[in-house]
Tab-separated table of C-alpha atoms in Angstrom:
chain	number	residue	atom	x	y	z
A	20	MET	CA	-0.032	0.048	0.080
A	21	ARG	CA	2.724	2.439	0.908
A	22	ALA	CA	4.427	1.952	-2.271
A	23	TYR	CA	1.265	2.643	-4.315
A	24	ILE	CA	0.705	5.822	-2.432
A	25	HIS	CA	4.339	6.887	-2.989
A	26	ASP	CA	3.506	6.393	-6.804
A	27	ILE	CA	0.432	8.470	-6.617
A	28	VAL	CA	2.123	11.313	-4.799
A	29	ARG	CA	5.090	11.373	-7.438
A	30	GLU	CA	2.330	11.536	-10.184
A	31	VAL	CA	0.531	14.256	-8.364
A	32	SER	CA	3.665	16.252	-7.966
A	33	ALA	CA	4.313	16.172	-11.674
A	34	ALA	CA	0.762	17.112	-12.655
A	35	SER	CA	0.437	20.675	-14.248
A	36	ASN	CA	-2.815	21.716	-12.649
A	37	LEU	CA	-5.529	20.897	-10.028
A	38	ASP	CA	-7.835	19.253	-12.691
A	39	ASP	CA	-5.046	16.737	-13.512
A	40	VAL	CA	-4.443	16.142	-9.943
A	41	LEU	CA	-8.137	15.278	-9.222
A	42	ALA	CA	-8.342	12.947	-12.337
A	43	ILE	CA	-5.325	11.117	-11.123
A	44	ILE	CA	-6.493	10.659	-7.659
A	45	VAL	CA	-9.972	9.269	-8.787
A	46	ARG	CA	-8.366	6.944	-11.463
A	47	ARG	CA	-5.635	5.572	-9.280
A	48	VAL	CA	-8.082	5.073	-6.226
A	49	LYS	CA	-10.421	3.126	-8.329
A	50	ALA	CA	-7.622	1.126	-10.007
A	51	PHE	CA	-6.255	0.090	-6.546
A	52	LEU	CA	-9.333	-0.563	-4.338
A	53	PRO	CA	-12.100	-2.740	-5.245
A	54	VAL	CA	-14.581	0.068	-5.530
A	55	ASP	CA	-16.983	0.719	-8.192
A	56	ALA	CA	-16.891	4.426	-8.287
A	57	CYS	CA	-14.666	7.216	-6.963
A	58	ALA	CA	-15.118	11.014	-6.881
A	59	VAL	CA	-13.900	14.452	-5.568
A	60	TYR	CA	-16.236	16.999	-4.396
A	61	LEU	CA	-14.745	20.708	-3.728
A	62	THR	CA	-16.658	23.291	-1.794
A	63	ASP	CA	-17.672	26.318	-3.631
A	64	VAL	CA	-16.744	29.316	-1.372
A	65	GLU	CA	-19.420	31.577	-2.482
A	66	SER	CA	-22.517	29.308	-2.346
A	67	GLY	CA	-21.187	26.818	0.352
A	68	ARG	CA	-22.432	23.824	-1.877
A	69	LEU	CA	-20.222	20.967	-3.007
A	70	VAL	CA	-19.295	20.616	-6.768
A	71	LEU	CA	-18.538	17.410	-8.134
A	72	MET	CA	-15.152	18.098	-10.008
A	73	SER	CA	-13.785	14.504	-11.034
A	74	SER	CA	-14.946	10.968	-11.137
A	75	SER	CA	-14.477	7.429	-12.197
A	76	GLY	CA	-17.292	5.342	-12.237
A	77	LEU	CA	-19.914	7.897	-12.181
A	78	SER	CA	-21.517	9.525	-15.420
A	79	PRO	CA	-18.718	11.034	-17.323
A	80	THR	CA	-20.729	14.062	-18.010
A	81	SER	CA	-21.690	15.158	-14.369
A	82	ALA	CA	-18.161	16.508	-13.647
A	83	GLY	CA	-18.526	20.332	-13.149
A	84	SER	CA	-22.141	20.248	-13.495
A	85	VAL	CA	-23.573	18.515	-10.437
A	86	ARG	CA	-24.044	20.634	-7.293
A	87	VAL	CA	-24.999	19.078	-3.729
A	88	GLY	CA	-27.177	21.475	-1.917
A	89	ARG	CA	-26.873	21.977	1.855
A	90	GLN	CA	-28.558	19.387	4.008
A	91	ALA	CA	-28.826	17.109	0.842
A	92	GLY	CA	-26.949	13.875	0.159
A	93	LEU	CA	-24.394	11.858	1.833
A	94	PRO	CA	-21.411	13.891	0.606
A	95	ASP	CA	-22.846	16.959	2.130
A	96	LEU	CA	-23.464	14.947	5.366
A	97	VAL	CA	-19.463	14.454	5.408
A	98	VAL	CA	-19.087	18.147	5.196
A	99	GLU	CA	-21.579	18.750	7.837
A	100	ARG	CA	-19.940	16.377	10.370
A	101	GLY	CA	-16.422	17.225	9.197
A	102	GLU	CA	-15.605	13.583	9.930
A	103	MET	CA	-15.585	10.424	7.820
A	104	VAL	CA	-18.923	8.686	6.907
A	105	VAL	CA	-18.883	4.907	6.174
A	106	LEU	CA	-22.108	3.008	5.528
A	107	ALA	CA	-22.597	-0.440	4.536
A	108	ASP	CA	-26.157	0.067	3.381
A	109	ALA	CA	-26.280	3.739	2.023
A	110	ARG	CA	-29.940	3.473	0.950
A	111	ALA	CA	-30.985	2.905	4.563
A	112	HIS	CA	-29.550	6.353	5.855
A	113	PRO	CA	-32.126	9.162	6.132
A	114	ARG	CA	-29.721	11.363	4.186
A	115	TYR	CA	-29.344	9.195	1.312
A	116	LEU	CA	-30.324	11.187	-1.831
A	117	PRO	CA	-29.106	9.669	-5.162
A	118	SER	CA	-28.187	11.895	-7.920
A	119	PRO	CA	-29.881	10.755	-11.497
A	120	GLU	CA	-27.017	12.922	-13.061
A	121	THR	CA	-24.135	10.732	-11.574
A	122	GLY	CA	-25.902	7.449	-11.274
A	123	ASP	CA	-24.590	6.855	-7.798
A	124	GLY	CA	-27.928	5.278	-6.953
A	125	ARG	CA	-26.673	2.014	-8.374
A	126	TYR	CA	-24.255	1.335	-5.514
A	127	ASP	CA	-25.069	0.096	-1.942
A	128	ALA	CA	-21.915	1.064	0.227
A	129	PHE	CA	-20.641	4.518	0.547
A	130	LEU	CA	-17.617	6.109	2.056
A	131	GLY	CA	-16.926	9.699	2.339
A	132	MET	CA	-13.722	11.470	3.582
A	133	PRO	CA	-13.531	15.098	4.263
A	134	LEU	CA	-10.693	17.058	2.612
A	135	ILE	CA	-9.618	18.972	5.733
A	136	HIS	CA	-6.736	21.574	5.838
A	137	TYR	CA	-6.212	23.482	9.121
A	138	HIS	CA	-9.500	22.832	10.419
A	139	HIS	CA	-11.267	23.968	6.906
A	140	VAL	CA	-13.143	21.342	5.081
A	141	LEU	CA	-12.152	21.844	1.383
A	142	GLY	CA	-14.324	19.098	-0.194
A	143	VAL	CA	-15.022	15.448	0.091
A	144	LEU	CA	-13.257	12.377	-1.359
A	145	ALA	CA	-16.222	9.732	-1.915
A	146	ALA	CA	-16.183	6.061	-2.987
A	147	TRP	CA	-19.064	3.638	-3.626
A	148	LYS	CA	-19.257	-0.269	-3.901
A	149	ALA	CA	-22.142	-2.209	-5.339
A	150	HIS	CA	-22.208	-5.078	-2.905
A	151	PHE	CA	-19.503	-5.268	-0.364
A	152	PRO	CA	-18.827	-3.065	2.735
A	153	PHE	CA	-15.620	-1.179	3.019
A	154	ASP	CA	-12.902	-2.997	5.056
A	155	ARG	CA	-10.341	-1.544	7.439
A	156	ASP	CA	-7.376	-1.462	4.980
A	157	GLU	CA	-9.301	0.190	2.379
A	158	VAL	CA	-10.429	2.824	5.093
A	159	THR	CA	-6.923	3.605	5.915
A	160	PHE	CA	-5.774	3.918	2.369
A	161	LEU	CA	-8.609	6.555	1.921
A	162	ILE	CA	-7.496	8.458	4.849
A	163	THR	CA	-3.946	8.824	3.636
A	164	ILE	CA	-4.890	9.794	0.246
A	165	ALA	CA	-7.453	12.441	1.429
A	166	ALA	CA	-4.822	13.982	3.602
A	167	GLN	CA	-2.443	14.222	0.728
A	168	LEU	CA	-5.254	15.610	-1.518
A	169	ALA	CA	-6.184	18.341	1.144
A	170	ARG	CA	-2.980	19.673	1.051
A	171	VAL	CA	-2.732	19.743	-2.592
A	172	ILE	CA	-5.941	21.516	-2.838
A	173	HIS	CA	-5.010	24.074	-0.320
A	174	GLU	CA	-1.745	24.930	-2.126
A	175	ALA	CA	-3.436	25.165	-5.530
A	176	ALA	CA	-5.975	27.647	-3.979
A	177	ALA	CA	-3.257	29.766	-2.310
A	178	VAL	CA	-1.494	30.089	-5.597
A	179	GLY	CA	-4.649	31.202	-7.403
A	180	GLU	CA	-5.210	33.860	-4.675
A	181	VAL	CA	-1.619	34.977	-4.995
A	182	ARG	CA	-1.965	35.328	-8.584
A	183	SER	CA	-5.158	37.208	-8.423
A	184	LEU	CA	-3.504	39.746	-5.941
A	185	LEU	CA	-0.416	40.079	-8.057
A	186	SER	CA	-2.473	40.717	-11.319
A	187	GLY	CA	-4.728	43.026	-9.430
A	188	ALA	CA	-7.792	40.940	-10.304
A	189	ALA	CA	-8.591	40.408	-6.872
A	190	GLN	CA	-10.921	42.622	-4.784
A	191	GLU	CA	-9.474	45.360	-2.572
A	192	LYS	CA	-10.071	43.461	0.634
A	193	ALA	CA	-9.013	39.823	-0.766
A	194	PHE	CA	-6.552	38.130	1.813
A	195	ILE	CA	-4.526	34.941	1.948
A	196	GLN	CA	-5.176	32.517	5.094
A	197	GLY	CA	-1.838	31.490	6.445
A	198	VAL	CA	-0.639	29.852	9.685
A	199	GLN	CA	1.390	31.871	12.026
A	200	ALA	CA	4.860	30.590	13.055
A	201	ALA	CA	5.065	32.938	16.051
A	202	ALA	CA	2.554	34.356	18.524
A	203	GLY	CA	1.385	37.843	18.434
A	204	LEU	CA	-0.103	40.453	16.224
A	205	ALA	CA	1.978	42.471	13.571
A	206	ILE	CA	1.207	44.918	10.824
A	207	GLY	CA	3.678	45.140	7.954
A	208	THR	CA	5.003	44.503	4.420
A	209	ALA	CA	4.775	40.887	3.425
A	210	ALA	CA	8.001	39.559	2.104
A	211	LEU	CA	8.228	36.264	0.376
A	212	LEU	CA	11.193	34.166	1.343
A	213	ASP	CA	13.005	32.746	-1.568
A	214	PRO	CA	11.597	29.293	-2.351
A	215	LEU	CA	14.292	26.462	-1.942
A	216	ALA	CA	15.161	24.976	-5.194
A	217	LYS	CA	14.169	21.599	-6.024
A	218	LEU	CA	16.967	19.278	-6.572
A	219	GLU	CA	16.309	18.570	-10.207
A	220	SER	CA	16.264	22.329	-10.993
A	221	VAL	CA	20.043	22.715	-9.633
A	222	PRO	CA	22.345	24.079	-12.558
A	223	ASP	CA	25.886	22.848	-13.245
A	224	ARG	CA	28.722	24.985	-11.915
A	225	HIS	CA	32.381	24.767	-11.629
A	226	PRO	CA	33.618	24.978	-8.163
A	227	PRO	CA	36.413	27.494	-7.469
A	228	ASP	CA	38.000	25.224	-4.900
A	229	ILE	CA	37.336	21.436	-5.343
A	230	ASP	CA	38.811	20.586	-1.771
A	231	THR	CA	36.549	23.030	-0.115
A	232	GLU	CA	33.604	21.812	-2.166
A	233	GLU	CA	34.195	18.364	-0.992
A	234	SER	CA	34.452	19.427	2.540
A	235	VAL	CA	31.224	21.303	2.352
A	236	PHE	CA	29.271	18.267	1.017
A	237	ARG	CA	30.685	15.943	3.633
A	238	ALA	CA	29.669	18.386	6.374
A	239	ALA	CA	26.354	18.547	4.884
A	240	VAL	CA	25.983	14.768	5.161
A	241	VAL	CA	27.264	14.682	8.799
A	242	ALA	CA	24.603	17.576	9.746
A	243	ALA	CA	21.795	15.607	8.049
A	244	GLN	CA	22.639	12.385	9.798
A	245	GLY	CA	22.632	14.259	13.125
A	246	GLU	CA	19.344	15.944	12.405
A	247	LEU	CA	17.780	12.620	11.536
A	248	ARG	CA	18.881	10.925	14.524
A	249	SER	CA	18.129	13.739	16.787
A	250	ALA	CA	14.546	13.880	15.347
A	251	GLY	CA	14.151	10.231	15.493
A	252	GLU	CA	14.904	10.303	19.278
A	253	HIS	CA	12.636	13.248	19.818
A	254	LEU	CA	9.652	11.749	18.250
A	255	SER	CA	10.309	7.989	19.069
A	256	GLY	CA	7.218	8.014	21.673
A	257	ILE	CA	4.966	9.999	19.396
A	258	LEU	CA	5.030	8.428	15.861
A	259	PRO	CA	3.808	4.960	14.867
A	260	SER	CA	6.383	2.451	13.942
A	261	GLU	CA	6.055	2.699	10.459
A	262	VAL	CA	6.900	6.545	10.337
A	263	ARG	CA	9.656	5.986	12.818
A	264	GLY	CA	11.193	3.418	10.462
A	265	LEU	CA	11.659	6.089	7.867
A	266	PHE	CA	14.162	7.625	9.972
A	267	ASP	CA	16.173	4.351	10.122
A	268	VAL	CA	15.882	4.111	6.281
A	269	TYR	CA	17.046	7.658	5.589
A	270	SER	CA	19.867	7.345	7.881
A	271	THR	CA	20.833	4.262	6.226
A	272	LEU	CA	20.734	5.876	2.816
A	273	LEU	CA	22.755	8.782	4.107
A	274	GLY	CA	25.559	6.297	5.353
A	275	SER	CA	25.706	4.706	1.760
A	276	ASP	CA	29.140	4.759	0.457
A	277	ASP	CA	27.622	4.786	-3.211
A	278	LEU	CA	25.703	7.957	-2.662
A	279	VAL	CA	28.773	9.886	-0.900
A	280	GLU	CA	31.429	8.472	-2.931
A	281	SER	CA	29.723	8.903	-6.191
A	282	THR	CA	29.094	12.509	-5.462
A	283	VAL	CA	32.709	12.975	-4.440
A	284	GLU	CA	33.849	11.920	-7.651
A	285	ARG	CA	31.609	14.058	-9.697
A	286	ILE	CA	32.748	17.096	-7.466
A	287	ARG	CA	36.504	16.112	-8.342
A	288	ALA	CA	35.602	15.841	-11.854
A	289	GLY	CA	34.656	19.413	-11.942
A	290	ASN	CA	31.156	19.998	-10.658
A	291	TRP	CA	30.008	21.958	-7.520
A	292	ALA	CA	28.371	20.003	-4.686
A	293	PRO	CA	24.737	20.504	-5.397
A	294	GLY	CA	25.169	19.599	-9.049
A	295	ALA	CA	27.174	16.574	-8.266
A	296	TRP	CA	24.586	15.717	-5.710
A	297	ARG	CA	21.771	16.043	-8.130
A	298	ASP	CA	23.313	13.724	-10.751
A	299	THR	CA	23.978	11.064	-7.991
A	300	ILE	CA	20.385	11.139	-6.551
A	301	ALA	CA	18.847	10.859	-10.056
A	302	GLU	CA	20.966	7.901	-10.972
A	303	HIS	CA	20.183	5.946	-7.862
A	304	ALA	CA	16.529	6.930	-7.800
A	305	ARG	CA	16.005	5.659	-11.345
A	306	ILE	CA	17.548	2.408	-10.516
A	307	PHE	CA	14.925	1.821	-7.858
A	308	ASP	CA	12.030	3.134	-10.095
A	309	GLN	CA	12.728	0.477	-12.778
A	310	LEU	CA	12.430	-2.360	-10.337
A	311	ASP	CA	9.296	-4.669	-10.330
A	312	ASP	CA	9.011	-5.104	-6.593
A	313	PRO	CA	6.697	-2.461	-5.009
A	314	TYR	CA	8.680	-2.348	-1.826
A	315	LEU	CA	12.067	-1.718	-3.574
A	316	ARG	CA	10.555	0.542	-6.216
A	317	ALA	CA	9.247	2.716	-3.124
A	318	ARG	CA	12.866	3.303	-2.011
A	319	GLY	CA	13.356	5.600	-5.190
A	320	GLU	CA	11.068	8.200	-3.215
A	321	ASP	CA	13.196	7.702	-0.238
A	322	VAL	CA	16.218	8.552	-2.194
A	323	ARG	CA	14.773	11.593	-3.480
A	324	GLU	CA	13.532	12.922	0.044
A	325	ILE	CA	17.276	12.408	1.296
A	326	GLY	CA	18.415	14.216	-1.779
A	327	GLN	CA	16.184	17.182	-1.003
A	328	ARG	CA	17.254	17.270	2.635
A	329	ILE	CA	21.052	17.317	1.798
A	330	LEU	CA	20.331	20.150	-0.763
A	331	LEU	CA	18.779	22.117	2.185
A	332	HIS	CA	21.939	21.844	4.165
A	333	LEU	CA	24.082	22.839	0.988
A	334	GLN	CA	22.133	25.742	0.387
A	335	SER	CA	22.447	26.998	3.846
A	336	GLU	CA	26.116	27.367	3.180
A	337	ILE	CA	25.308	29.579	0.163
A	338	LYS	CA	25.540	33.249	1.469
A	339	GLU	CA	23.611	35.688	-0.623
A	340	SER	CA	22.523	38.988	0.848
A	341	ARG	CA	18.990	40.273	0.232
A	342	PRO	CA	17.388	43.586	1.108
A	343	TYR	CA	13.941	43.286	3.042
A	344	PRO	CA	11.689	46.326	3.608
A	345	GLU	CA	11.335	47.822	7.161
A	346	ARG	CA	8.721	46.154	9.293
A	347	CYS	CA	8.236	43.147	7.109
A	348	ILE	CA	6.471	39.905	7.760
A	349	LEU	CA	8.196	36.940	6.364
A	350	VAL	CA	5.902	34.460	4.481
A	351	GLY	CA	7.076	31.062	3.433
A	352	ASP	CA	5.454	27.819	2.241
A	353	ARG	CA	6.413	25.632	5.219
A	354	VAL	CA	7.951	25.791	8.610
A	355	SER	CA	10.247	22.904	9.669
A	356	ILE	CA	10.248	21.161	13.073
A	357	THR	CA	13.791	19.889	12.602
């Protein structure tokens, strides 16, 4: 299951827009689970009604045109409660209201998962079965997918709001909802922190001093290992065993001579540390991606995660001055706990 989720996350990350993301989600969920239909509804902020945005197994002409009214239907019940709704016999529920446009009345079992981001219900991930109830593994899978999807939808909405503000298309009082990193109240000019580069977008560059470049890279590896070790110990009593195991996987990968020595060879061949590390990660991740075994194939995603973590440490060594306005409020896409 975890390997399949990694595959979905990777495909979603490569999607160019939200419509493609939703289409990928419903298609991959229906392909993996024994469900007869899967759909994503999003909340229309102005009307508060749910809009069917994408589906697989429902009428193909219903996407974008079907709206679920308030207090009407099982998807709206999910929004109303703000929690998962699982029904073995949907027809027996008083809120059962099949839609002739979608054809969901053909199915018996219903599972609706709210798409929640920072306490806001953005929509619903729904699935239907014709004859059999949902089991525990299927519910767990959909919980995981819903969490990932909520984050993507929130980020897509935020990007749209930013573009509207920058273009002048937004209303005068338009605002972007964020999450504060420190308590208190402040008024000032928002300053966007420089986004950290993605590993695959790092350019080639000849280092002025190869020995120094190698030392910087090895120091970044040691720092990342210490960071993982410290975080693993700090969260050992909080995280489930499967998540704690990721710290061990990442530490093992960072200790791999293949990753470190291959990068050092590329540095000595004339590329700076970020560029050399980029090529090493791409080479090793590609090997895992081509394997048939799902568990081993998922290691490709772990290699990329390690690649990004080391890049953060390498970037911290790049000193570039940047002017900020007086009384500014720094805005970024995430705040790390490590």
